[in-house]
Short mmCIF file of C-alpha atoms in Angstrom, two decimals:
data_model
loop_
_atom_site.label_atom_id
_atom_site.label_comp_id
_atom_site.label_asym_id
_atom_site.label_seq_id
_atom_site.Cartn_x
_atom_site.Cartn_y
_atom_site.Cartn_z
CA MET S 259 0.00 0.00 0.00
CA GLN S 260 1.25 3.45 -0.93
CA PRO S 261 1.83 6.04 1.81
CA ARG S 262 -1.17 8.29 2.40
CA THR S 263 -0.69 11.87 1.33
CA THR S 264 -1.86 14.73 3.53
CA VAL S 265 0.31 17.53 2.12
CA GLN S 266 -1.55 19.52 -0.51
CA PRO S 267 0.70 20.68 -3.35
CA PRO S 268 -0.75 23.20 -5.78
CA SER S 269 -3.27 22.02 -8.34
CA SER S 270 -1.91 21.38 -11.83
CA GLY S 271 -4.62 23.40 -13.56
CA ARG S 272 -6.41 20.37 -14.99
CA SER S 273 -9.91 20.28 -13.61
CA LEU S 274 -12.60 17.67 -13.27
CA GLU S 275 -16.32 18.39 -13.26
CA HIS S 276 -18.20 18.01 -10.00
CA PRO S 277 -21.86 18.70 -9.28
CA ALA S 278 -22.59 21.79 -7.22
CA ARG S 279 -23.90 21.00 -3.74
CA ASP S 280 -27.48 21.91 -4.70
CA ALA S 281 -27.33 19.59 -7.73
CA ILE S 282 -26.45 16.44 -5.72
CA ARG S 283 -29.39 14.04 -5.75
CA LEU S 284 -30.19 11.42 -3.14
CA GLU S 285 -30.88 8.68 -5.69
CA ASP S 286 -27.49 9.31 -7.34
CA VAL S 287 -25.67 9.13 -4.00
CA LEU S 288 -27.49 5.91 -3.07
CA HIS S 289 -26.65 4.45 -6.48
CA ALA S 290 -22.98 5.32 -6.02
CA LEU S 291 -22.93 3.76 -2.56
CA SER S 292 -24.69 0.59 -3.74
CA ASP S 293 -21.55 -0.87 -5.33
CA PRO S 294 -19.13 -2.77 -3.04
CA MET S 295 -16.01 -1.34 -4.72
CA ARG S 296 -17.27 2.22 -4.42
CA MET S 297 -18.18 1.58 -0.78
CA ARG S 298 -14.58 0.47 -0.21
CA VAL S 299 -13.39 3.80 -1.56
CA VAL S 300 -15.89 5.78 0.53
CA ARG S 301 -15.09 3.83 3.71
CA THR S 302 -11.39 4.43 3.22
CA LEU S 303 -11.89 8.15 2.59
CA ALA S 304 -14.25 8.42 5.59
CA GLY S 305 -11.41 7.24 7.82
CA GLU S 306 -9.06 10.00 6.61
CA THR S 307 -8.87 13.70 7.33
CA GLY S 308 -7.05 14.60 4.12
CA GLU S 309 -6.93 13.61 0.51
CA LEU S 310 -5.74 10.25 -0.82
CA SER S 311 -4.30 9.57 -4.24
CA CYS S 312 -5.95 7.00 -6.45
CA SER S 313 -2.85 4.81 -6.14
CA VAL S 314 -3.62 4.22 -2.43
CA PHE S 315 -6.69 2.18 -3.33
CA ASP S 316 -5.99 -1.45 -4.11
CA LEU S 317 -9.28 -2.56 -5.61
CA PRO S 318 -9.51 -6.11 -7.03
CA VAL S 319 -10.65 -4.84 -10.42
CA SER S 320 -8.94 -3.57 -13.56
CA LYS S 321 -7.51 -0.06 -13.74
CA SER S 322 -10.23 1.01 -16.16
CA THR S 323 -12.94 -0.31 -13.82
CA THR S 324 -11.30 1.50 -10.89
CA THR S 325 -11.35 4.70 -12.94
CA HIS S 326 -15.03 4.13 -13.67
CA HIS S 327 -15.83 3.75 -9.95
CA PHE S 328 -14.03 6.99 -9.07
CA ARG S 329 -15.84 8.80 -11.89
CA VAL S 330 -19.25 7.58 -10.65
CA LEU S 331 -18.44 8.74 -7.11
CA ARG S 332 -17.29 12.15 -8.40
CA GLU S 333 -20.19 12.70 -10.79
CA CYS S 334 -22.71 11.76 -8.09
CA GLY S 335 -21.17 14.26 -5.68
CA VAL S 336 -19.81 11.75 -3.17
CA ILE S 337 -16.14 12.61 -3.65
CA ASN S 338 -14.06 15.54 -4.79
CA GLN S 339 -11.16 14.84 -7.14
CA ILE S 340 -8.38 17.24 -8.02
CA TYR S 341 -5.09 16.89 -9.83
CA ARG S 342 -2.06 17.76 -7.74
CA GLY S 343 0.96 17.44 -9.96
CA THR S 344 0.56 14.08 -11.67
CA ALA S 345 -1.58 12.56 -8.91
CA LYS S 346 -5.34 12.59 -8.84
CA MET S 347 -6.33 13.25 -5.23
CA ASN S 348 -9.63 12.21 -3.67
CA ALA S 349 -11.60 13.48 -0.69
CA LEU S 350 -15.04 12.64 0.62
CA ARG S 351 -17.56 15.48 0.26
CA ARG S 352 -18.74 14.85 3.81
CA GLU S 353 -19.72 18.46 4.52
CA ASP S 354 -21.91 18.62 1.41
CA LEU S 355 -23.47 15.21 2.00
CA ASP S 356 -24.15 15.91 5.68
CA ALA S 357 -25.76 19.26 4.82
CA LEU S 358 -28.02 17.75 2.17
CA PHE S 359 -28.77 14.38 3.79
CA PRO S 360 -28.13 14.66 7.55
CA GLY S 361 -27.01 11.36 9.05
CA LEU S 362 -27.08 9.43 5.76
CA LEU S 363 -23.35 8.93 5.35
CA ASP S 364 -22.79 7.96 8.99
CA SER S 365 -25.75 5.55 8.85
CA VAL S 366 -24.48 3.89 5.68
CA LEU S 367 -20.93 3.60 7.03
CA ARG S 368 -22.21 2.16 10.32
CA ALA S 369 -24.46 -0.30 8.47
CA ALA S 370 -21.53 -1.44 6.31
CA ALA S 371 -19.37 -2.01 9.39
CA ASP S 372 -22.21 -3.90 11.11
CA GLN S 373 -22.68 -6.03 8.01
CA ASP S 374 -18.97 -6.90 8.03
CA LEU S 375 -19.27 -8.03 11.65
CA ARG S 376 -22.38 -10.07 10.88
CA LEU S 377 -20.72 -11.74 7.90
CA GLY S 378 -17.33 -12.13 9.57
CA VAL S 379 -15.48 -9.89 7.10
CA LEU S 380 -12.19 -8.43 8.32
CA SER S 381 -11.96 -4.66 8.00
CA ARG S 382 -8.74 -4.85 6.01
CA ASP S 383 -10.63 -6.94 3.43
CA VAL S 384 -12.96 -4.05 2.69
CA GLY S 385 -10.22 -1.49 2.21
CA ASP S 386 -10.83 0.83 5.13
CA GLY S 387 -7.24 0.86 6.29
CA GLY S 388 -7.80 -1.57 9.16
#
């Protein structure tokens, strides 16, 4: 696993489109969170205070599929992505999600952790850094 980056170098000028807070829709967020690989990403980001580069995430899917999952999360308003140098950095849009859907993110994260306990899944198997 790559070291986690918390230092924020300047943006490279390349930008990615993100929905404005008011454009984020509940059904899109729920769709994004319905996929196990995307939940792995969200759970990992929820455990961090800073940004993480895409290379930190070791998903058991192809690179193109990983890219697809990050794009879905970004386009649904769940994560923020920004280029810093050559790295694409990711952060959970917790403030936006909590403002729009109070308690949703915490409930989903808690339910995912409870499900892991019920099914006997180790936390490191779901990619949340544990």
